[in-house]
Short mmCIF file of C-alpha atoms and ligand atoms in Angstrom, two decimals:
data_model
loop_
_atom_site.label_atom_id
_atom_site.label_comp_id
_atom_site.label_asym_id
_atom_site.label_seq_id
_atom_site.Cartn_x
_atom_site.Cartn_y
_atom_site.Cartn_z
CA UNK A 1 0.00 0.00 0.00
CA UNK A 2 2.70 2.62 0.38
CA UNK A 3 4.51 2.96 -2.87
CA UNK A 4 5.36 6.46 -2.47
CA UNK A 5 6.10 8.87 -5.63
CA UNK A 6 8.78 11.66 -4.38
CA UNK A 7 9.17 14.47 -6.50
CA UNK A 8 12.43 16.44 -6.00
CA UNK A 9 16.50 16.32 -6.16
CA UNK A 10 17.55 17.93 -2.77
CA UNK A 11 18.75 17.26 0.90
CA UNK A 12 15.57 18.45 1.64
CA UNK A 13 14.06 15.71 -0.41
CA UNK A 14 16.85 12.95 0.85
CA UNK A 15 15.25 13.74 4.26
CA UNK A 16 12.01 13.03 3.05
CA UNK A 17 13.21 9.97 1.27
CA UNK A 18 14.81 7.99 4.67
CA UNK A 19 12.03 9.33 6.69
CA UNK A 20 9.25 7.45 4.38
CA UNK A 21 11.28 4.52 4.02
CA UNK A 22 11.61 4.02 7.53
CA UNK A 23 8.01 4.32 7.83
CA UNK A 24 7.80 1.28 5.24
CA UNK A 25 7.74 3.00 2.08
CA UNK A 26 8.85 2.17 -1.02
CA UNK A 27 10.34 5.22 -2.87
CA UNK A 28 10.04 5.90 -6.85
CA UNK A 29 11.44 9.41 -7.40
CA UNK A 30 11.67 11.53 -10.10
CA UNK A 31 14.85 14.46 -9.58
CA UNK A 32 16.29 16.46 -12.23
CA UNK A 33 19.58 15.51 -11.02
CA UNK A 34 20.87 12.26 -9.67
CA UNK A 35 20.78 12.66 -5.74
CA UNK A 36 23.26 9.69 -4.99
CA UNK A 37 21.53 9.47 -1.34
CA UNK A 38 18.06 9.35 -2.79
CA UNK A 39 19.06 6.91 -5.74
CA UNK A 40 20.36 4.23 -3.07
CA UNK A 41 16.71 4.31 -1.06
CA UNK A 42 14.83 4.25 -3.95
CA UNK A 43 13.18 1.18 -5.52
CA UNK A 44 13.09 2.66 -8.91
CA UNK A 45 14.44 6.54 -10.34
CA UNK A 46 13.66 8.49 -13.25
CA UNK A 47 16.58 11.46 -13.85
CA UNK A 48 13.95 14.39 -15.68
CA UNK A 49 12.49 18.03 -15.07
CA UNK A 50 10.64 17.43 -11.57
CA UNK A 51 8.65 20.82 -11.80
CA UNK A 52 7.69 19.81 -15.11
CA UNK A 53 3.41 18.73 -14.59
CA UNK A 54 3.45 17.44 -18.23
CA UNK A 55 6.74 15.51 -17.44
CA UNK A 56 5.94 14.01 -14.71
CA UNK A 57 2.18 13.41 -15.76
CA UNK A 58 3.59 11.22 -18.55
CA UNK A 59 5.56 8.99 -16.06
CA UNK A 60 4.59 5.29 -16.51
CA UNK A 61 4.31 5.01 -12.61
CA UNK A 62 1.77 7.98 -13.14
CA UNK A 63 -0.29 6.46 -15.82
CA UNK A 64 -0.47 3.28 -15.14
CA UNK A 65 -1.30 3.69 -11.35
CA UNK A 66 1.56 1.79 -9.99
CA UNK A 67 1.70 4.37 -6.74
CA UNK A 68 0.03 4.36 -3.82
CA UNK A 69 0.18 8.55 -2.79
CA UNK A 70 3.01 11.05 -3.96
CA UNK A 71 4.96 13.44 -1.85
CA UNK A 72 6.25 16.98 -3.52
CA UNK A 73 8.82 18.33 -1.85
CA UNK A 74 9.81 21.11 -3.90
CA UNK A 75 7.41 24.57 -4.17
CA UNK A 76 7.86 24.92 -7.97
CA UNK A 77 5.58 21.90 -8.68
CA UNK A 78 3.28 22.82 -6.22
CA UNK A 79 2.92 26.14 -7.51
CA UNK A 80 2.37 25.16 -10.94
CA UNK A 81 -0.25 22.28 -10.04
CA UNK A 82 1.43 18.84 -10.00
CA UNK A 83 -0.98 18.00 -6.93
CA UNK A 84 -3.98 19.05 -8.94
CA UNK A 85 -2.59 16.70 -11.96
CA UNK A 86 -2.19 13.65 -10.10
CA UNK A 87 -5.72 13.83 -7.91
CA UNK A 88 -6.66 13.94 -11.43
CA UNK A 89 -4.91 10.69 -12.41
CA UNK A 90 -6.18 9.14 -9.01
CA UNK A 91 -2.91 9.85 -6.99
CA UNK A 92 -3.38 11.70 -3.64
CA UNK A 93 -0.56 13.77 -2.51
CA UNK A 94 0.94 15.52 0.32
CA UNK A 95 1.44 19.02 -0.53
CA UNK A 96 -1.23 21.46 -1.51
CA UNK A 97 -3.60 22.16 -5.18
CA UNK A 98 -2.18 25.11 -7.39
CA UNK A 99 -5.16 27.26 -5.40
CA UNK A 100 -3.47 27.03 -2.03
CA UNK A 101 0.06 26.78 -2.90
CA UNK A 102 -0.07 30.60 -4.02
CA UNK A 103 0.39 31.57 -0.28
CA UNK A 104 3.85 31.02 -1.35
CA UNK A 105 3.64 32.01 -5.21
CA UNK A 106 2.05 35.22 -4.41
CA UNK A 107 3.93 37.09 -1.60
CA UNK A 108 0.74 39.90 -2.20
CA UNK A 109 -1.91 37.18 -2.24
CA UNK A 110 -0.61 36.18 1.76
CA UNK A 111 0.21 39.68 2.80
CA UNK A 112 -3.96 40.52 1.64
CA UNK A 113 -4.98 37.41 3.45
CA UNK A 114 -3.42 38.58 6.34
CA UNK A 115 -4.99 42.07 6.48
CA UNK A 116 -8.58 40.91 5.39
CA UNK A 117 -9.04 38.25 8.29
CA UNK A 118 -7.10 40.28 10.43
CA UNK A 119 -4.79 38.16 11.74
CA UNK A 120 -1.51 39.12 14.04
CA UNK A 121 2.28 39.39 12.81
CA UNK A 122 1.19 41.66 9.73
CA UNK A 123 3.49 44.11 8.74
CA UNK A 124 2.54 47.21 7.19
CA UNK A 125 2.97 46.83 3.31
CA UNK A 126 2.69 48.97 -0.07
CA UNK A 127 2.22 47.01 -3.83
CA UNK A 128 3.25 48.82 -6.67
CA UNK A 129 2.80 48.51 -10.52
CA UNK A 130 3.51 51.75 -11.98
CA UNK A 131 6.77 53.14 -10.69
CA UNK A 132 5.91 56.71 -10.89
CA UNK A 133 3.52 56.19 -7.67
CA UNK A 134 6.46 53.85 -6.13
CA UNK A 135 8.80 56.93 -6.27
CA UNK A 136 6.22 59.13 -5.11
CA UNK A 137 5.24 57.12 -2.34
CA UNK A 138 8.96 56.47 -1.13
CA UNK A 139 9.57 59.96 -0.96
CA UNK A 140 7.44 60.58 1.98
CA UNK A 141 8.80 57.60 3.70
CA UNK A 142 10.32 57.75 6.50
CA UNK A 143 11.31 54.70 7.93
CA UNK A 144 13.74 51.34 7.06
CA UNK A 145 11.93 49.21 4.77
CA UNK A 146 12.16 46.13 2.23
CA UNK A 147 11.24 45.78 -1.25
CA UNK A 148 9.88 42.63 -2.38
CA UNK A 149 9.66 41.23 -5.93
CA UNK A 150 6.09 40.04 -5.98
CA UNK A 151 6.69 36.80 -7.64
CA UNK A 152 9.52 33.61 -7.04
CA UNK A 153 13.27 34.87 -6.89
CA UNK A 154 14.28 31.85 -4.51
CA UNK A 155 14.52 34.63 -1.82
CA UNK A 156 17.35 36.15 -4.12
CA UNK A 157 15.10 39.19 -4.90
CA UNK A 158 14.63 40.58 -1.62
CA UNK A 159 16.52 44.05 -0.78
CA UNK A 160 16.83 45.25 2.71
CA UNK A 161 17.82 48.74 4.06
CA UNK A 162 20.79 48.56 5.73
CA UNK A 163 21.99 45.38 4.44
CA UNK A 164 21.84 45.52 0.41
CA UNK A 165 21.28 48.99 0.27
CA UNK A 166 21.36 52.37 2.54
CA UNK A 167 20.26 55.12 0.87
CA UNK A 168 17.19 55.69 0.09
CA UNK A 169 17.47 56.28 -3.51
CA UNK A 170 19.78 53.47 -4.12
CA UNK A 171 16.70 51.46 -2.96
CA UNK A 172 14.44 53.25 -5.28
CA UNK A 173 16.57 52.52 -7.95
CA UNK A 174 16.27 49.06 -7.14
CA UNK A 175 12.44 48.49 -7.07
CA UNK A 176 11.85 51.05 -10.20
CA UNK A 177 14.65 47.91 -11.20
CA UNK A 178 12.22 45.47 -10.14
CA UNK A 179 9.27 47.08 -12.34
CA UNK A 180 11.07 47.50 -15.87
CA UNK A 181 12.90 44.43 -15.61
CA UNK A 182 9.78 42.52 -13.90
CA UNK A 183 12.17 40.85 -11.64
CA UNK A 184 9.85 38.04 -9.73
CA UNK A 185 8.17 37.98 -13.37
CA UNK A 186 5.14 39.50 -12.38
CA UNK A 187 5.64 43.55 -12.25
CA UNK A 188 4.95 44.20 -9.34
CA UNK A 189 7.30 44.96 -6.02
CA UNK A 190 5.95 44.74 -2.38
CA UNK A 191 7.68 47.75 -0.27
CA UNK A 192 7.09 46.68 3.95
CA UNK A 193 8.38 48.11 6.59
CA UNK A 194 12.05 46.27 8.21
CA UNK A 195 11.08 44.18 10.74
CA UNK A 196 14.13 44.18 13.84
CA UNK A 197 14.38 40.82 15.83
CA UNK A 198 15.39 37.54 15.28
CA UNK A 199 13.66 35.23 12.45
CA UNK A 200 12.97 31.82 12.87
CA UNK A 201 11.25 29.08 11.17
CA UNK A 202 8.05 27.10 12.51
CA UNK A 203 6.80 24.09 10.17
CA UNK A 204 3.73 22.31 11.20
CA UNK A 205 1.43 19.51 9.57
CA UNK A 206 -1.90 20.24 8.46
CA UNK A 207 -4.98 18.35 6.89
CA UNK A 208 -6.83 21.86 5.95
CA UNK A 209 -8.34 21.90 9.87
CA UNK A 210 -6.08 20.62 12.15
CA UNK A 211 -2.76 22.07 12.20
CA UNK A 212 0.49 20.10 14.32
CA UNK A 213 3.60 22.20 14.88
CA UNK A 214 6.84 20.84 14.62
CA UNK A 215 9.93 22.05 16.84
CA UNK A 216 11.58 25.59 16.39
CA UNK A 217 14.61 26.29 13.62
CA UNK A 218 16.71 29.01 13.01
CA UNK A 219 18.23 28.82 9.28
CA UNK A 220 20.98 30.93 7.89
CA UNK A 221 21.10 32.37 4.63
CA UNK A 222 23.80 34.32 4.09
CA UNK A 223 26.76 33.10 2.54
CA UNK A 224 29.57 34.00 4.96
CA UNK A 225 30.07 33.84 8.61
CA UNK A 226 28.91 36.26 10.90
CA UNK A 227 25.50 36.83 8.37
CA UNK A 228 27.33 38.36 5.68
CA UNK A 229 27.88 37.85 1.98
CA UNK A 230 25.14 36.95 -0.28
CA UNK A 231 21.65 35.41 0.43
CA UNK A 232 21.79 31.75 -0.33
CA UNK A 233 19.07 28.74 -0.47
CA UNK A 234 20.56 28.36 3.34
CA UNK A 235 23.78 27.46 5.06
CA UNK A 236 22.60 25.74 7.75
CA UNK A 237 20.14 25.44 10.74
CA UNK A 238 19.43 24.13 14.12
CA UNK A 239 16.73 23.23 16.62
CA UNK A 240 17.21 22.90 20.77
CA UNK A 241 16.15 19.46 22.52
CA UNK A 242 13.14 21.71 23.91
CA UNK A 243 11.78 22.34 20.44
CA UNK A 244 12.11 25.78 21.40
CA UNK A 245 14.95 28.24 20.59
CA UNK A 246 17.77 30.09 22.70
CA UNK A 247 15.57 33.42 22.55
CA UNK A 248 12.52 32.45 22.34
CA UNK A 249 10.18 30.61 25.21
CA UNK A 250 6.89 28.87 25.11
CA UNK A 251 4.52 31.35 24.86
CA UNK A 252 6.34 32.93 21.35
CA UNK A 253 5.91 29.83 19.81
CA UNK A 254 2.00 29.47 20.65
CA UNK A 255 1.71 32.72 19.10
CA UNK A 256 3.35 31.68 16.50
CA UNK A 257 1.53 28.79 15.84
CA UNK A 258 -1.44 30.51 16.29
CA UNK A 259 -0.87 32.80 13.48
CA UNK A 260 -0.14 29.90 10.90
CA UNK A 261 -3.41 28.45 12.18
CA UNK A 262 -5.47 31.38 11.88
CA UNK A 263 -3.75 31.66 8.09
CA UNK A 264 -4.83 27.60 7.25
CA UNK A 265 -8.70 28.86 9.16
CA UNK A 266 -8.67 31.48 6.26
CA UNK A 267 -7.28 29.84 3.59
CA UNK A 268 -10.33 27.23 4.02
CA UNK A 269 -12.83 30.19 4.54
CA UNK A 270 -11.36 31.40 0.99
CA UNK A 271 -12.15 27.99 -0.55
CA UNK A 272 -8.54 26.97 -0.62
CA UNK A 273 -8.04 24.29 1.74
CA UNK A 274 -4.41 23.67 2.71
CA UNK A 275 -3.01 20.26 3.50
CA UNK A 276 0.27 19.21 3.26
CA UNK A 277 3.28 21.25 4.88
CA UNK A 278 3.29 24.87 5.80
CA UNK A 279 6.25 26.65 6.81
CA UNK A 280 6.13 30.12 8.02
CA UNK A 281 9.37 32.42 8.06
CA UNK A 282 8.69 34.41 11.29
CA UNK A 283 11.26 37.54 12.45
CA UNK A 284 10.64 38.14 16.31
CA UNK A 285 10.63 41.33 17.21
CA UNK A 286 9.72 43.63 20.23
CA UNK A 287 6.51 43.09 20.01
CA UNK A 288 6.29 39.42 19.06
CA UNK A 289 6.29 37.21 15.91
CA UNK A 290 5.88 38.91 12.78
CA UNK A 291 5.43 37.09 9.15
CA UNK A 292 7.78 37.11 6.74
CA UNK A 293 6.84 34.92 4.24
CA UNK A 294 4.98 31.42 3.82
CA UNK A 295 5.92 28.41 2.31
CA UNK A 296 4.14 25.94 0.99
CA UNK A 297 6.36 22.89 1.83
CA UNK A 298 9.04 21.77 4.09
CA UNK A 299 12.20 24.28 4.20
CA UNK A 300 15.60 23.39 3.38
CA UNK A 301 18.01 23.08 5.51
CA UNK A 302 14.87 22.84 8.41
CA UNK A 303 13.56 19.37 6.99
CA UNK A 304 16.99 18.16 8.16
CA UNK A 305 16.13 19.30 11.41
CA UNK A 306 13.04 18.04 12.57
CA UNK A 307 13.26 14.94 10.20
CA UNK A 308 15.70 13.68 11.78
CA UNK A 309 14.30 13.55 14.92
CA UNK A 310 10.82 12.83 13.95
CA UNK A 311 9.17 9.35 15.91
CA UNK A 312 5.97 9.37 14.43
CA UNK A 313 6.25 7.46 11.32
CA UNK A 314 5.56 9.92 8.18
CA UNK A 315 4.09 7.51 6.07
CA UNK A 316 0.97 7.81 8.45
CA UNK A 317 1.48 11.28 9.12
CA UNK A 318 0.99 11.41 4.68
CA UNK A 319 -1.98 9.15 4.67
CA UNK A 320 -3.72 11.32 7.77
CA UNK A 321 -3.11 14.51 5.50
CA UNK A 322 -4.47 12.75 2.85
CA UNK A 323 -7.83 11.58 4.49
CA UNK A 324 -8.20 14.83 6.22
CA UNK A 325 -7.68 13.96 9.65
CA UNK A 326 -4.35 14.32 11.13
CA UNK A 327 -3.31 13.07 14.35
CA UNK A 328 -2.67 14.63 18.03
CA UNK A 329 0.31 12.60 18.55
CA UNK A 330 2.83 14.10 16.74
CA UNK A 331 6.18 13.19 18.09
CA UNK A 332 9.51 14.21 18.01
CA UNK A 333 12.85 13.22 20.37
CA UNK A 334 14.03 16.10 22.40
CA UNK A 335 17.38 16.01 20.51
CA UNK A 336 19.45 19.02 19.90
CA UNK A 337 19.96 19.76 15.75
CA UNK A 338 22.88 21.46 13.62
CA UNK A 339 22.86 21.03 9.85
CA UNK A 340 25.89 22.55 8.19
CA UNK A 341 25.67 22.71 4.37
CA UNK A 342 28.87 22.07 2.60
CA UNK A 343 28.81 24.38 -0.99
CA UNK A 344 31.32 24.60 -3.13
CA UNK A 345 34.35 27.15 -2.67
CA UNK A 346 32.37 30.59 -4.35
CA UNK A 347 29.10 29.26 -3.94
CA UNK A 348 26.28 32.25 -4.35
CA UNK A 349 29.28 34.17 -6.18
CA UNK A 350 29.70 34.12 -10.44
CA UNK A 351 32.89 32.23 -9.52
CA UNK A 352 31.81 28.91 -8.35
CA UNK A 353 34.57 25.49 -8.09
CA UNK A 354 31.82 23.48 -9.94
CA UNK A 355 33.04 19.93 -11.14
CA UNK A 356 35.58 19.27 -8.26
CA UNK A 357 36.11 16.20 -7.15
CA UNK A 358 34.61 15.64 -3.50
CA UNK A 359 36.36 13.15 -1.04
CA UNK A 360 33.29 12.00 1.26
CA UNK A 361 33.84 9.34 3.89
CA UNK A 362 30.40 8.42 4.63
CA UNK A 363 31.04 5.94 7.56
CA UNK A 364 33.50 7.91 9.17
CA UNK A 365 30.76 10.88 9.29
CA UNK A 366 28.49 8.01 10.59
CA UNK A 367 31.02 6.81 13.44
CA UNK A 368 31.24 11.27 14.51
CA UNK A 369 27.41 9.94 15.21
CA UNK A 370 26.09 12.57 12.54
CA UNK A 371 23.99 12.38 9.94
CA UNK A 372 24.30 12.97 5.75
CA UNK A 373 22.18 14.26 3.23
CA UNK A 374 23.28 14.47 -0.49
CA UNK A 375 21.72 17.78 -2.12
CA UNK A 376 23.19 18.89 -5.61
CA UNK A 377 26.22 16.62 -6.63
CA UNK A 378 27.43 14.70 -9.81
CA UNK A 379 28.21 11.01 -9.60
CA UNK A 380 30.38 9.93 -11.97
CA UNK A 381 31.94 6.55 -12.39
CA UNK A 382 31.97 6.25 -8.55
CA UNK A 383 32.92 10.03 -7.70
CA UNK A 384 31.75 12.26 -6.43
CA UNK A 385 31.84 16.22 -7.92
CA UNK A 386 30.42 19.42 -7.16
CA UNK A 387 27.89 21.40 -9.37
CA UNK A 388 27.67 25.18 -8.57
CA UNK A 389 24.86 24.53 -6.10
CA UNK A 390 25.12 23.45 -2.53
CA UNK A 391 27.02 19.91 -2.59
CA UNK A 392 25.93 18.10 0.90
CA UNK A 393 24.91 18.42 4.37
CA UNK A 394 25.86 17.16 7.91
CA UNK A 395 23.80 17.07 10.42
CA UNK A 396 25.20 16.72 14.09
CA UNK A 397 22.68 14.98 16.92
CA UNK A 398 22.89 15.30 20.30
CA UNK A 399 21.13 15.83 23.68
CA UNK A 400 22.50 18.93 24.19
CA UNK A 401 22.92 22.00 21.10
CA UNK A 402 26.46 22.91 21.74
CA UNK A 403 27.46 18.82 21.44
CA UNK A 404 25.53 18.40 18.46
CA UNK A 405 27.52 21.22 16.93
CA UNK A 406 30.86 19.67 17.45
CA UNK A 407 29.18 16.60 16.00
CA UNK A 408 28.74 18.45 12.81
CA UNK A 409 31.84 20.49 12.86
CA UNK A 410 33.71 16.90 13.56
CA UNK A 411 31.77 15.24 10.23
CA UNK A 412 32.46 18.21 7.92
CA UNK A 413 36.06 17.19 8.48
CA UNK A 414 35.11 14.03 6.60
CA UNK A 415 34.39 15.72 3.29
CA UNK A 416 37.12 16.76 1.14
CA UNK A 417 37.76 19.10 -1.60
CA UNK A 418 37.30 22.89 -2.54
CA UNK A 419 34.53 22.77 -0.10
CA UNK A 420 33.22 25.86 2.37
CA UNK A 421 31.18 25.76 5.22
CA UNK A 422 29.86 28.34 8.17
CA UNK A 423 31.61 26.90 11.29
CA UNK A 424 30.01 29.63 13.22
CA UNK A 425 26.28 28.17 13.26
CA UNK A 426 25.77 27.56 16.73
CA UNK A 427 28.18 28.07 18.46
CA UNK A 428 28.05 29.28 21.65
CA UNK A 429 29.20 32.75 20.88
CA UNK A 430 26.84 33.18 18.18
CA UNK A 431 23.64 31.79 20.01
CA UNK A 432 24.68 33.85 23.48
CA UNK A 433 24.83 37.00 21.27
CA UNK A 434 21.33 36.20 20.20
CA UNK A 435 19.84 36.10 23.85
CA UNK A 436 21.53 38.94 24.50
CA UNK A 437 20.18 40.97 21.08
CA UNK A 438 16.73 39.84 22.38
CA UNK A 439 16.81 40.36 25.58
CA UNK A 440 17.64 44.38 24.69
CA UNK A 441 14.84 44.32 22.38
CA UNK A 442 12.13 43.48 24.77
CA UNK A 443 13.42 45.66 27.48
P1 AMP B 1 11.95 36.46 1.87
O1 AMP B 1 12.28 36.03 0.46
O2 AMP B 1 10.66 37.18 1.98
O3 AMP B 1 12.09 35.32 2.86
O4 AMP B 1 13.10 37.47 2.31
C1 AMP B 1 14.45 37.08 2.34
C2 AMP B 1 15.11 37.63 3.59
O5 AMP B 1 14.99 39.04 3.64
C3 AMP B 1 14.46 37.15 4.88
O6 AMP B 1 14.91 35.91 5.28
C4 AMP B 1 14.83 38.26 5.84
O7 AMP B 1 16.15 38.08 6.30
C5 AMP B 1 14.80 39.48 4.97
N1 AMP B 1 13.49 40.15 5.10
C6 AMP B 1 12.40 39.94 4.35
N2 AMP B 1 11.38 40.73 4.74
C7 AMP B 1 11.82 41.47 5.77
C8 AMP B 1 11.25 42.51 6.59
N3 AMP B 1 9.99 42.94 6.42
N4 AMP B 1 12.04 43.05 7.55
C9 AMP B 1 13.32 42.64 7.72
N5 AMP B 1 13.92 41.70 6.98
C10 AMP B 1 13.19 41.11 6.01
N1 LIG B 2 15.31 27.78 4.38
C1 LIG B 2 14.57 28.61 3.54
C2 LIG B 2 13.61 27.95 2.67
O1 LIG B 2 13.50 26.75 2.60
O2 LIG B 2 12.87 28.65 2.00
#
């Protein structure tokens, strides 16, 4: 009963992958790349375009039934429809129809959710078309702000004062940028107010009613350590063996929580149940958690994290999304998290070592007690080489967060080759600097 359809090529995906098969699955994927860590898990694999609904739609495992459910873990498919093709062909999947996945695809569709149902951690946010009433507008304002290509960048489009830009007309130049180019491909750039906190990411379960949470990550996007240098797809993350994190106590995440269940309430009230995997990128700030964006799928790195400590089997956790009714007992150890990504030296620059041999000892990174996930790698006659996209990640486990990062910081040692990491994901410096950064905040 549980031949499972996985759409994707990433770590993100590879965490799917084990965590199915370990729940009993049987795994046919479909990647656009070979994922060597998905490939060995799978029963069968299919190398092709897995955003591509017409690809994928054509897939003899699609047509002639031979799947049980399918789980997307990418948003591109989503937000084209490849869950609204396959409940056509009689496959259920986990991850929401093209009508619901737009709380990601549309960063103005979820901002105007937000405001009509009036529900907390909105920000206060312009959307502009014609850039003549952009420049107007930003003349008379007065405080930090943002701007937003209304559309997918991969989180590449986003400009914020103080960090990309400091003047104000260097950021006008960018979103009047935004408009004649249509960056996002939509013409049309979201200006919000900067948000001053920490972010964090909460990712919960939902079957369109119920919603589960699932612990507390902080991911890092920026290339370099100490958050500078480009914005990546993510460096790395953790999660605390309270399912909490170092700044942020109970109460913060209930609020959180109850803002991503107030967003799934509306979505449903709108006629576009969500079921499948929401993740909501959350900055908190003085006063409390404010949305950034929403996803509509797991995140990568975080997948890595709670994945990997997940004891509920997510094979049921699938079929309960499926049927609509998802279960109280969601359950995860209290184990500590660090995933470090290992990129290739240049990654997020034009000047990426891309088709370098990689050295990975896999059972000596098993031995540190960590875990691996393959992300974007060519195999080739038994090696292992980098593309220009992240190569691999390590995740360190441990009952405590400052063990688990030595964990990681001992596996990385165990891959080889023009290969960068963050070694400052947290550590203790880092994560004591946070408390501290909050703490002044909410004084
Ligand atoms: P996004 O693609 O919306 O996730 O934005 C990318 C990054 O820009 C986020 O992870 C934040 O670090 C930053 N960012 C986005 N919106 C805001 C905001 N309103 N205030 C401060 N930082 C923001
Ligand atoms: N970690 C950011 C994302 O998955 O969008």
């Amino acid at each position: 009963m549980n031949k499972v359809l996985l759409i994707g090529a990433g770590a993100r995906e590879h965490a799917i992958a084990k965590a199915l098969k370990k729940g009993g699955a049987k795994i046919y994927a479909v990647m656009k790349h070979k994922n060597p860590g998905i490939a060995r898990i799978s029963e069968e694999y299919v190398i092709g375009d897995h955003n591509s609904v017409s690809f994928v739609k054509e897939l003899d495992w699609v047509r002639n039934k031979k799947i049980d459910f399918a789980f997307i873990g990418p948003e591109e498919p989503l937000i084209k429809g490849m869950a609204d093709m396959l409940q056509e062909q009689g496959i259920p999947a986990v991850g929401p129809n093209k009508n619901a996945a737009i709380i990601e695809g549309s960063k103005e569709f979820m901002r105007n959710l937000m405001q009509k149902y009036g529900i907390e951690g909105r920000v206060d946010y312009h959307v502009f078309t014609d850039s003549r009433e952009l420049e107007e507008f930003l003349a008379d304002y007065n405080k930090p702000f943002v701007i937003k290509p209304v559309g997918i960048t991969g989180g590449k489009g986003v400009w914020v004062m103080g960090d990309h830009f400091t003047r104000k007309e260097e950021g006008i130049k960018y979103a009047k940028k935004v408009l004649d180019e249509k960056i996002g491909g939509e013409g049309k750039v979201i200006i919000e107010e900067k948000l001053l906190g920490e972010e964090f990411t909460l990712q919960v379960f939902t079957d369109g009613k119920r919603v589960m949470g699932m612990p507390l990550v902080q991911d890092f996007k920026r290339a370099y350590e100490g958050d500078k240098g480009p914005n990546t797809g993510g460096m790395g993350s953790y999660s605390m063996e309270n399912h909490l994190l170092p700044f942020m106590d109970k109460e913060d995440y209930e609020r959180a929580l109850n803002i991503l269940k107030r967003i799934i309430e509306a979505m449903r009230k709108e006629g576009r149940e969500y079921r499948g995997v929401m993740y909501g990128q959350f900055m908190l700030t003085a006063s409390g958690p404010k949305i950034i964006e929403i996803n509509c799928r797991f995140g990568d790195p975080e997948a890595m994290n709670v994945l990997s400590i997940l004891e509920s089997n997510l094979v049921d956790i699938a079929w309960d999304i499926i049927n609509g009714h998802i279960s109280e007992n969601l359950e995860f150890s209290n184990t500590a998290t660090v995933v470090k990504y290992i990129v290739p030296e240049g990654y997020g620059t034009q000047n990426v070592a891309k088709g370098v041999e990689l050295n990975v000892r896999e059972e000596r990174i098993e031995k540190e007690g960590a875990l691996l996930y393959y992300a974007s790698v060519d195999e080739r006659a038994g090696q292992i080489y980098t593309t220009s996209s992240r190569a691999l990640a390590v995740v360190g486990l441990a009952p405590d967060i400052y063990e688990a990062e030595a964990i990681a910081e001992r596996a990385l040692a165990h891959v080889q080759g023009k290969v960068y990491s963050r070694h400052d994901i947290a550590k203790r410096e880092m994560l004591e600097k946070k408390i501290s950064k909050m703490a002044e905040l909410r004084k």
